[in-house]
Short mmCIF file of C-alpha atoms in Angstrom, two decimals:
data_model
loop_
_atom_site.label_atom_id
_atom_site.label_comp_id
_atom_site.label_asym_id
_atom_site.label_seq_id
_atom_site.Cartn_x
_atom_site.Cartn_y
_atom_site.Cartn_z
CA MET R 1 8.15 -46.82 -11.90
CA THR R 2 8.98 -43.20 -12.76
CA PRO R 3 5.81 -41.08 -13.15
CA SER R 4 5.13 -39.66 -16.59
CA PRO R 5 5.94 -35.97 -17.06
CA LEU R 6 3.13 -33.44 -16.99
CA LEU R 7 2.62 -30.62 -19.48
CA PHE R 8 1.60 -27.22 -18.08
CA ILE R 9 0.24 -24.56 -20.44
CA SER R 10 -0.27 -21.06 -19.05
CA ASN R 11 -0.55 -17.56 -20.48
CA GLY R 12 0.28 -14.76 -18.08
CA THR R 13 2.29 -13.70 -15.06
CA ALA R 14 -0.26 -14.78 -12.45
CA GLU R 15 -1.07 -17.93 -14.41
CA ASP R 16 2.62 -18.92 -14.51
CA LEU R 17 2.87 -18.35 -10.78
CA ILE R 18 -0.21 -20.48 -10.05
CA GLY R 19 0.91 -23.19 -12.48
CA ALA R 20 4.41 -23.35 -11.02
CA ARG R 21 3.10 -23.51 -7.46
CA LEU R 22 0.75 -26.33 -8.48
CA ALA R 23 3.54 -28.15 -10.35
CA GLY R 24 5.70 -27.97 -7.25
CA LEU R 25 3.16 -30.06 -5.38
CA LEU R 26 3.43 -32.92 -7.88
CA ASP R 27 5.96 -35.74 -7.94
CA HIS R 28 6.50 -35.52 -11.70
CA LYS R 29 8.92 -33.97 -14.12
CA ILE R 30 7.34 -30.88 -15.60
CA ARG R 31 7.18 -29.62 -19.14
CA TYR R 32 5.87 -26.08 -19.45
CA SER R 33 4.63 -24.07 -22.39
CA PRO R 34 4.24 -20.39 -21.40
CA LEU R 35 2.15 -18.72 -24.10
CA VAL R 36 3.14 -15.24 -22.87
CA GLY R 37 6.64 -14.49 -21.62
CA GLU R 38 9.29 -16.91 -20.43
CA GLY R 39 7.44 -18.73 -17.63
CA LEU R 40 10.16 -17.87 -15.10
CA PRO R 41 8.32 -19.32 -12.06
CA TYR R 42 8.47 -22.77 -13.68
CA ALA R 43 12.19 -22.44 -14.39
CA LYS R 44 12.84 -22.08 -10.66
CA LEU R 45 11.40 -25.53 -9.92
CA GLY R 46 14.51 -27.45 -10.92
CA ASN R 47 12.62 -30.34 -12.53
CA ALA R 48 10.97 -28.35 -15.33
CA ASN R 49 11.83 -27.94 -19.01
CA ARG R 50 10.30 -25.35 -21.29
CA VAL R 51 8.59 -26.57 -24.42
CA GLY R 52 8.85 -24.40 -27.52
CA ARG R 53 9.36 -20.73 -28.19
CA VAL R 54 9.12 -17.66 -26.00
CA LEU R 55 6.59 -14.99 -26.99
CA SER R 56 7.39 -11.63 -25.40
CA LEU R 57 4.60 -9.13 -26.01
CA PRO R 58 4.76 -5.34 -25.56
CA SER R 59 1.27 -5.53 -24.02
CA GLY R 60 2.45 -8.00 -21.38
CA GLY R 61 -0.29 -10.40 -22.50
CA PHE R 62 -3.14 -7.92 -22.86
CA PRO R 63 -3.42 -7.45 -26.66
CA PHE R 64 -7.12 -6.60 -26.41
CA GLY R 65 -6.73 -4.16 -23.55
CA SER R 66 -6.51 -1.36 -26.11
CA LEU R 67 -6.01 -0.80 -29.83
CA GLU R 68 -2.45 0.37 -29.11
CA ASN R 69 -1.70 -2.90 -27.31
CA LEU R 70 -2.98 -4.94 -30.24
CA LYS R 71 -1.00 -2.96 -32.82
CA ALA R 72 2.20 -3.31 -30.80
CA ASP R 73 1.76 -7.07 -30.35
CA LEU R 74 0.97 -7.65 -34.02
CA GLY R 75 4.14 -5.76 -34.90
CA THR R 76 6.23 -8.23 -32.90
CA GLY R 77 4.91 -11.31 -34.71
CA LEU R 78 1.96 -12.21 -32.49
CA ILE R 79 0.13 -14.29 -35.11
CA GLY R 80 3.02 -16.32 -36.50
CA ASN R 81 4.56 -17.10 -33.15
CA SER R 82 1.19 -17.97 -31.63
CA ILE R 83 0.52 -20.52 -34.37
CA GLY R 84 3.92 -22.03 -33.71
CA GLN R 85 3.09 -22.41 -30.04
CA TRP R 86 0.20 -24.73 -30.88
CA SER R 87 2.58 -27.24 -32.45
CA ASP R 88 5.05 -26.76 -29.59
CA ALA R 89 2.39 -27.65 -27.03
CA THR R 90 1.16 -30.63 -29.03
CA ARG R 91 4.71 -31.97 -29.18
CA GLY R 92 5.12 -31.38 -25.46
CA ALA R 93 2.03 -33.45 -24.67
CA ARG R 94 3.50 -36.61 -26.23
CA GLY R 95 4.02 -39.15 -23.48
CA ALA R 96 2.74 -36.78 -20.80
CA GLY R 97 0.61 -38.10 -17.98
CA ALA R 98 -1.79 -35.17 -18.34
CA VAL R 99 -2.12 -31.69 -19.81
CA VAL R 100 -2.80 -28.94 -17.26
CA VAL R 101 -4.03 -25.59 -18.55
CA VAL R 102 -3.80 -22.55 -16.28
CA GLY R 103 -5.37 -19.63 -18.08
CA ASP R 104 -8.13 -18.31 -20.27
CA ALA R 105 -10.10 -19.60 -23.23
CA TYR R 106 -7.16 -19.25 -25.61
CA ALA R 107 -4.91 -21.35 -23.39
CA LEU R 108 -7.72 -23.88 -23.11
CA MET R 109 -7.94 -24.11 -26.91
CA VAL R 110 -4.22 -24.82 -27.16
CA GLY R 111 -4.42 -27.36 -24.34
CA THR R 112 -7.48 -29.07 -25.79
CA VAL R 113 -5.75 -29.66 -29.13
CA ALA R 114 -2.56 -30.89 -27.43
CA ALA R 115 -4.45 -33.25 -25.11
CA ARG R 116 -6.87 -34.67 -27.66
CA LEU R 117 -4.28 -35.30 -30.38
CA ASN R 118 -2.19 -37.20 -27.83
CA LYS R 119 -5.16 -38.75 -25.97
CA ARG R 120 -4.10 -37.28 -22.63
CA PRO R 121 -6.28 -36.21 -19.66
CA LEU R 122 -7.02 -32.46 -19.67
CA ILE R 123 -7.33 -30.34 -16.54
CA HIS R 124 -8.37 -26.68 -16.79
CA VAL R 125 -7.58 -24.23 -13.99
CA GLN R 126 -9.43 -20.98 -14.80
CA PRO R 127 -8.09 -18.22 -12.51
CA LEU R 128 -9.34 -15.28 -14.58
CA LEU R 129 -13.09 -15.43 -15.13
CA SER R 130 -15.52 -14.70 -12.34
CA ALA R 131 -19.30 -14.50 -12.43
CA GLN R 132 -18.82 -11.51 -10.14
CA TYR R 133 -17.57 -9.53 -13.15
CA LEU R 134 -21.22 -9.52 -14.24
CA ASP R 135 -22.42 -7.76 -11.06
CA GLY R 136 -24.16 -4.60 -12.21
CA LEU R 137 -22.63 -4.79 -15.69
CA GLY R 138 -25.84 -4.47 -17.71
CA VAL R 139 -26.22 -4.13 -21.46
CA ARG R 140 -24.68 -0.65 -21.64
CA GLY R 141 -21.71 -1.77 -19.59
CA ALA R 142 -21.20 -4.83 -21.78
CA LEU R 143 -21.25 -2.67 -24.92
CA ARG R 144 -18.72 -0.31 -23.37
CA GLU R 145 -16.43 -3.25 -22.66
CA LEU R 146 -16.82 -5.23 -25.88
CA ASN R 147 -13.03 -5.70 -26.09
CA ALA R 148 -13.21 -7.48 -22.71
CA LEU R 149 -16.34 -9.51 -23.41
CA GLY R 150 -14.52 -12.83 -23.15
CA ALA R 151 -12.92 -11.69 -19.90
CA ASN R 152 -16.24 -10.72 -18.32
CA LEU R 153 -17.96 -14.05 -18.95
CA PRO R 154 -17.13 -17.36 -20.61
CA MET R 155 -18.02 -17.46 -24.28
CA PRO R 156 -20.09 -20.41 -25.59
CA TYR R 157 -17.02 -21.94 -27.23
CA GLU R 158 -15.10 -21.81 -23.93
CA LEU R 159 -17.95 -23.57 -22.11
CA ARG R 160 -18.02 -26.19 -24.86
CA LEU R 161 -14.28 -26.76 -24.50
CA ALA R 162 -14.58 -26.89 -20.71
CA ARG R 163 -17.26 -29.60 -20.98
CA GLY R 164 -14.66 -31.71 -22.78
CA ALA R 165 -12.06 -31.38 -20.03
CA ASP R 166 -11.59 -34.12 -17.45
CA ALA R 167 -11.62 -31.60 -14.60
CA VAL R 168 -12.33 -27.85 -14.37
CA PHE R 169 -11.46 -25.63 -11.40
CA VAL R 170 -12.69 -22.05 -11.03
CA ARG R 171 -11.80 -19.16 -8.76
CA ASP R 172 -14.92 -18.64 -6.64
CA ALA R 173 -18.24 -20.16 -5.64
CA ALA R 174 -20.29 -17.80 -7.83
CA THR R 175 -18.38 -18.95 -10.90
CA GLN R 176 -18.83 -22.59 -9.95
CA ARG R 177 -22.60 -22.06 -9.92
CA TYR R 178 -22.45 -20.18 -13.25
CA TYR R 179 -20.51 -22.99 -14.93
CA GLN R 180 -22.59 -25.80 -13.44
CA GLN R 181 -25.81 -24.14 -14.61
CA ARG R 182 -24.36 -24.35 -18.13
CA GLY R 183 -23.41 -28.00 -17.99
CA VAL R 184 -19.77 -27.72 -16.92
CA PRO R 185 -18.99 -29.76 -13.78
CA ALA R 186 -16.63 -27.07 -12.47
CA ARG R 187 -15.36 -27.06 -8.91
CA PHE R 188 -14.35 -24.29 -6.53
CA THR R 189 -11.85 -25.65 -4.03
CA GLY R 190 -10.33 -22.39 -2.76
CA SER R 191 -8.70 -19.19 -3.91
CA PHE R 192 -5.81 -19.52 -6.36
CA ALA R 193 -4.72 -15.95 -5.59
CA MET R 194 -4.44 -16.65 -1.87
CA ASP R 195 -2.64 -19.94 -2.52
CA VAL R 196 0.22 -18.09 -4.22
CA LEU R 197 0.45 -15.27 -1.67
CA PRO R 198 3.96 -15.70 -0.25
CA ALA R 199 4.65 -15.95 3.45
CA PRO R 200 6.39 -12.92 5.02
CA GLU R 201 9.90 -12.98 3.61
CA ARG R 202 11.51 -10.92 6.37
CA GLU R 203 10.92 -8.71 9.38
CA LEU R 204 9.95 -5.12 8.60
CA ASP R 205 10.99 -2.12 10.67
CA LEU R 206 7.61 -0.83 11.82
CA SER R 207 8.63 0.75 15.11
CA GLU R 208 6.51 3.85 14.49
CA ASN R 209 2.91 3.34 15.54
CA ARG R 210 1.25 4.47 12.33
CA PRO R 211 -1.04 2.71 9.82
CA VAL R 212 0.91 0.96 7.07
CA LEU R 213 0.04 1.97 3.51
CA ALA R 214 1.11 -0.64 0.92
CA LEU R 215 1.90 0.79 -2.52
CA LEU R 216 1.45 -1.83 -5.25
CA PRO R 217 2.50 -0.53 -8.70
CA GLY R 218 2.34 -4.08 -10.09
CA SER R 219 4.47 -6.25 -12.34
CA ARG R 220 3.25 -4.78 -15.63
CA GLU R 221 4.58 -1.66 -17.33
CA ASP R 222 1.79 0.40 -15.71
CA HIS R 223 4.26 0.98 -12.87
CA ARG R 224 6.11 3.60 -14.92
CA GLU R 225 3.02 5.79 -14.75
CA SER R 226 1.55 4.73 -11.42
CA LEU R 227 4.58 4.65 -9.11
CA PRO R 228 5.30 8.41 -9.34
CA VAL R 229 1.65 9.18 -8.57
CA MET R 230 1.68 6.80 -5.59
CA LEU R 231 4.88 8.31 -4.21
CA ARG R 232 3.56 11.85 -4.43
CA ALA R 233 0.30 10.78 -2.78
CA ALA R 234 2.18 9.07 0.06
CA ALA R 235 4.27 12.21 0.59
CA LEU R 236 1.01 14.02 1.41
CA LEU R 237 0.27 11.51 4.19
CA PRO R 238 2.73 11.96 7.08
CA GLU R 239 0.31 10.07 9.34
CA VAL R 240 0.97 6.72 7.59
CA THR R 241 3.98 4.47 6.98
CA PRO R 242 4.15 3.88 3.20
CA LEU R 243 5.95 0.81 1.83
CA VAL R 244 6.36 0.03 -1.87
CA ALA R 245 6.27 -3.67 -2.79
CA TRP R 246 8.66 -3.43 -5.75
CA PRO R 247 8.89 -6.44 -8.12
CA HIS R 248 11.44 -5.07 -10.62
CA ASP R 249 15.11 -4.13 -10.79
CA TRP R 250 16.12 -0.75 -9.43
CA GLU R 251 16.83 0.42 -12.97
CA ALA R 252 13.10 0.23 -13.69
CA VAL R 253 12.13 2.73 -10.98
CA THR R 254 10.42 5.83 -12.38
CA LEU R 255 10.41 8.74 -9.92
CA PRO R 256 8.48 12.00 -9.82
CA GLN R 257 10.40 14.99 -11.08
CA GLY R 258 12.87 16.22 -8.50
CA TRP R 259 12.95 12.94 -6.52
CA THR R 260 16.03 10.78 -6.01
CA LEU R 261 16.49 7.06 -5.37
CA ASN R 262 18.98 6.05 -2.68
CA ILE R 263 19.78 2.36 -3.20
CA GLN R 264 20.79 0.75 0.08
CA ASN R 265 21.23 -2.82 -1.12
CA ASP R 266 19.64 -5.32 -3.51
CA ALA R 267 16.54 -5.57 -1.34
CA GLU R 268 15.85 -1.98 -0.26
CA ALA R 269 15.98 1.54 -1.63
CA LEU R 270 14.60 4.87 -0.49
CA ALA R 271 12.69 7.25 -2.77
CA VAL R 272 13.27 10.78 -1.47
CA GLY R 273 11.28 13.86 -2.43
CA ASP R 274 8.61 16.36 -1.37
CA GLY R 275 9.91 16.10 2.19
CA ALA R 276 9.36 12.34 2.38
CA GLY R 277 11.50 9.22 2.30
CA ILE R 278 9.56 6.17 1.11
CA PRO R 279 11.06 2.65 1.20
CA LEU R 280 10.94 0.43 -1.87
CA LEU R 281 11.29 -3.23 -0.88
CA ARG R 282 12.24 -6.02 -3.29
CA GLY R 283 11.37 -9.63 -2.52
CA ALA R 284 9.09 -8.62 0.35
CA PHE R 285 5.58 -8.64 -1.09
CA GLY R 286 4.32 -11.19 1.44
CA ALA R 287 5.70 -9.16 4.34
CA VAL R 288 4.28 -5.87 3.02
CA ALA R 289 0.88 -7.41 2.29
CA ARG R 290 0.48 -8.79 5.80
CA ALA R 291 1.71 -5.59 7.46
CA ALA R 292 -0.69 -3.35 5.51
CA ASP R 293 -3.71 -1.58 6.92
CA LEU R 294 -4.59 -0.08 3.54
CA ALA R 295 -3.26 -0.29 -0.02
CA ILE R 296 -3.03 1.76 -3.20
CA GLY R 297 -2.67 -0.59 -6.15
CA THR R 298 -2.56 -0.70 -9.94
CA SER R 299 -2.14 -4.46 -10.02
CA GLY R 300 -4.33 -7.41 -10.89
CA THR R 301 -3.45 -10.29 -8.59
CA ALA R 302 -1.78 -8.20 -5.85
CA ASN R 303 -4.90 -6.04 -5.43
CA GLU R 304 -7.01 -9.19 -5.12
CA GLN R 305 -4.63 -10.73 -2.60
CA LEU R 306 -4.72 -7.67 -0.37
CA ALA R 307 -8.51 -7.64 -0.59
CA GLY R 308 -8.50 -11.34 0.27
CA LEU R 309 -6.60 -10.49 3.44
CA GLY R 310 -9.39 -8.09 4.41
CA ILE R 311 -7.40 -4.97 3.51
CA PRO R 312 -9.18 -2.09 1.70
CA VAL R 313 -7.62 -1.25 -1.66
CA ILE R 314 -7.68 2.08 -3.49
CA ALA R 315 -6.97 2.04 -7.22
CA PHE R 316 -6.70 4.40 -10.17
CA ALA R 317 -6.61 3.75 -13.90
CA THR R 318 -3.46 4.10 -16.01
CA ARG R 319 -2.93 4.25 -19.75
CA GLY R 320 -2.00 0.57 -19.63
CA PRO R 321 -1.08 -1.95 -20.68
CA GLN R 322 -3.03 -3.67 -17.88
CA TYR R 323 -4.69 -1.35 -15.40
CA THR R 324 -6.78 0.64 -17.87
CA GLU R 325 -10.15 2.22 -17.08
CA GLY R 326 -11.92 -0.91 -18.30
CA PHE R 327 -9.74 -3.19 -16.18
CA ALA R 328 -10.31 -0.99 -13.13
CA ARG R 329 -14.08 -1.14 -13.65
CA ARG R 330 -13.95 -4.92 -13.98
CA GLN R 331 -11.88 -5.35 -10.84
CA GLY R 332 -14.28 -3.03 -9.03
CA ARG R 333 -17.16 -5.35 -9.89
CA LEU R 334 -15.11 -8.35 -8.77
CA LEU R 335 -14.09 -6.93 -5.40
CA GLY R 336 -17.14 -4.83 -4.58
CA ALA R 337 -16.65 -2.69 -1.47
CA ALA R 338 -13.09 -3.98 -1.06
CA LEU R 339 -11.91 -1.72 -3.91
CA GLN R 340 -12.40 2.00 -4.43
CA VAL R 341 -11.39 3.43 -7.82
CA VAL R 342 -10.59 7.15 -7.73
CA GLU R 343 -9.02 9.80 -9.92
CA GLY R 344 -5.34 9.18 -10.54
CA ASN R 345 -3.84 12.25 -8.92
CA PRO R 346 -1.95 12.49 -5.62
CA ALA R 347 -4.44 14.78 -3.87
CA ALA R 348 -7.43 12.55 -4.67
CA LEU R 349 -5.58 9.42 -3.55
CA ALA R 350 -4.42 11.02 -0.30
CA ALA R 351 -7.96 12.22 0.42
CA GLN R 352 -9.34 8.73 -0.18
CA VAL R 353 -6.74 7.16 2.13
CA ARG R 354 -7.74 9.53 4.92
CA ALA R 355 -11.45 8.93 4.31
CA VAL R 356 -11.01 5.15 4.62
CA LEU R 357 -8.76 5.36 7.68
CA ASP R 358 -11.26 7.66 9.42
CA ASP R 359 -14.26 5.40 8.77
CA ARG R 360 -14.22 2.14 10.72
CA SER R 361 -17.54 0.99 9.24
CA ARG R 362 -16.22 1.46 5.72
CA ARG R 363 -13.09 -0.54 6.53
CA GLY R 364 -15.27 -3.32 7.94
CA GLN R 365 -17.40 -3.46 4.81
CA ALA R 366 -14.29 -3.56 2.63
CA ALA R 367 -12.80 -6.37 4.69
CA LEU R 368 -15.98 -8.45 4.54
CA ALA R 369 -16.29 -7.97 0.77
CA GLY R 370 -12.68 -8.97 0.14
CA LEU R 371 -12.79 -12.04 2.37
CA THR R 372 -16.05 -13.34 0.89
CA ARG R 373 -15.42 -12.50 -2.77
CA ILE R 374 -11.85 -13.82 -2.97
CA GLY R 375 -12.17 -16.72 -0.54
CA LEU R 376 -9.68 -18.75 1.45
CA ALA R 377 -6.53 -20.52 0.29
CA GLY R 378 -6.37 -24.29 -0.12
CA ALA R 379 -7.26 -24.97 -3.76
CA LEU R 380 -3.92 -26.11 -5.16
CA PRO R 381 -3.31 -29.21 -2.98
CA LEU R 382 -6.77 -30.52 -3.90
CA ILE R 383 -6.17 -29.85 -7.59
CA ALA R 384 -2.78 -31.57 -7.38
CA ALA R 385 -4.45 -34.68 -5.95
CA GLU R 386 -6.93 -34.71 -8.83
CA ILE R 387 -4.13 -34.38 -11.39
CA GLU R 388 -2.34 -37.32 -9.79
CA ARG R 389 -5.53 -39.39 -9.92
CA LEU R 390 -6.20 -38.65 -13.59
CA ALA R 391 -2.59 -39.27 -14.60
CA GLU R 392 -2.50 -42.56 -12.71
CA ASN R 393 -5.81 -43.72 -14.25
CA LYS R 394 -4.48 -42.93 -17.71
CA LYS R 395 -1.31 -44.91 -17.04
CA ASN R 396 -3.35 -47.95 -15.98
CA THR R 397 -5.62 -47.93 -19.06
#
């Protein structure tokens, strides 16, 4: 008998990636409802069909990252299209074996309605919240980050919704304890971020015996501000081999004034300026991540993945939409000694790179913090087995 299709609901770039990787482990046809963007990782599966409309937001899915983000998203029809997505997801859950939510409290609300109206099992994969965001936050810190309150800790309504799910999976052991103390039987089975870290895609030319500095401008529009700063910082560091893990088309590259981009092929280009030539590599994030000795990043998941590999990460805030001052502070609490946030100018970044490379003890502390706070891979196969079990039980009832 053909297994029933499964509905995946996710709301963000990393969430789509995790959801698609999880869906690929399941022997089911997949329906997917991406609440932000097009859900491109699902489309690559071959057995997946999108349910409902596409909502492309200027903020990239961070409407509450700043007032400017919210205004821009509202101007593109955020409210009307979001309401429409609820009915899309509910329709997509009809006849599904289970509803799988990969995302935050909002995605869980949509998934809860879709699952309950269709009497389907509900699985929540929460890759965003971490109890470690509360480390050293305090009352003053919480007041300063009121716009991110629901991102720092689960709100009472999210815990109530999670108690109604058939299975809940969280990103680390500290969060499992936090949820369980509040009556949610959540499980930590491994790191989602490390599960979706790709294997090295190709061999890199690293013949020169110098530390490798990974530059991670990220998949959000922050790269237009952060990449030029990273390039100028790397040009001040002739003692390292800088490599940019570039996730966009070459047309999206923003260079410092006076620099040029020499495109060699679809996978590699060279940014030239200030006496330096710095490679930009497309489709090579896994290779760059594993070659790195140190990283400069303005990325969410990529920064966490490098930290999870034991690699120290240096970060600086941008004007957004994602890697704002508040986001940088939050990621600093999450990663502890694995992340150092400094002033966003080339000289400060170069000085920090040298300070980390010259201090073996500091590198050791960063590695330990990243490995313990992010955790090991292995979550998604266990979650896939639980989804199969719940879907099969529903079919037999």
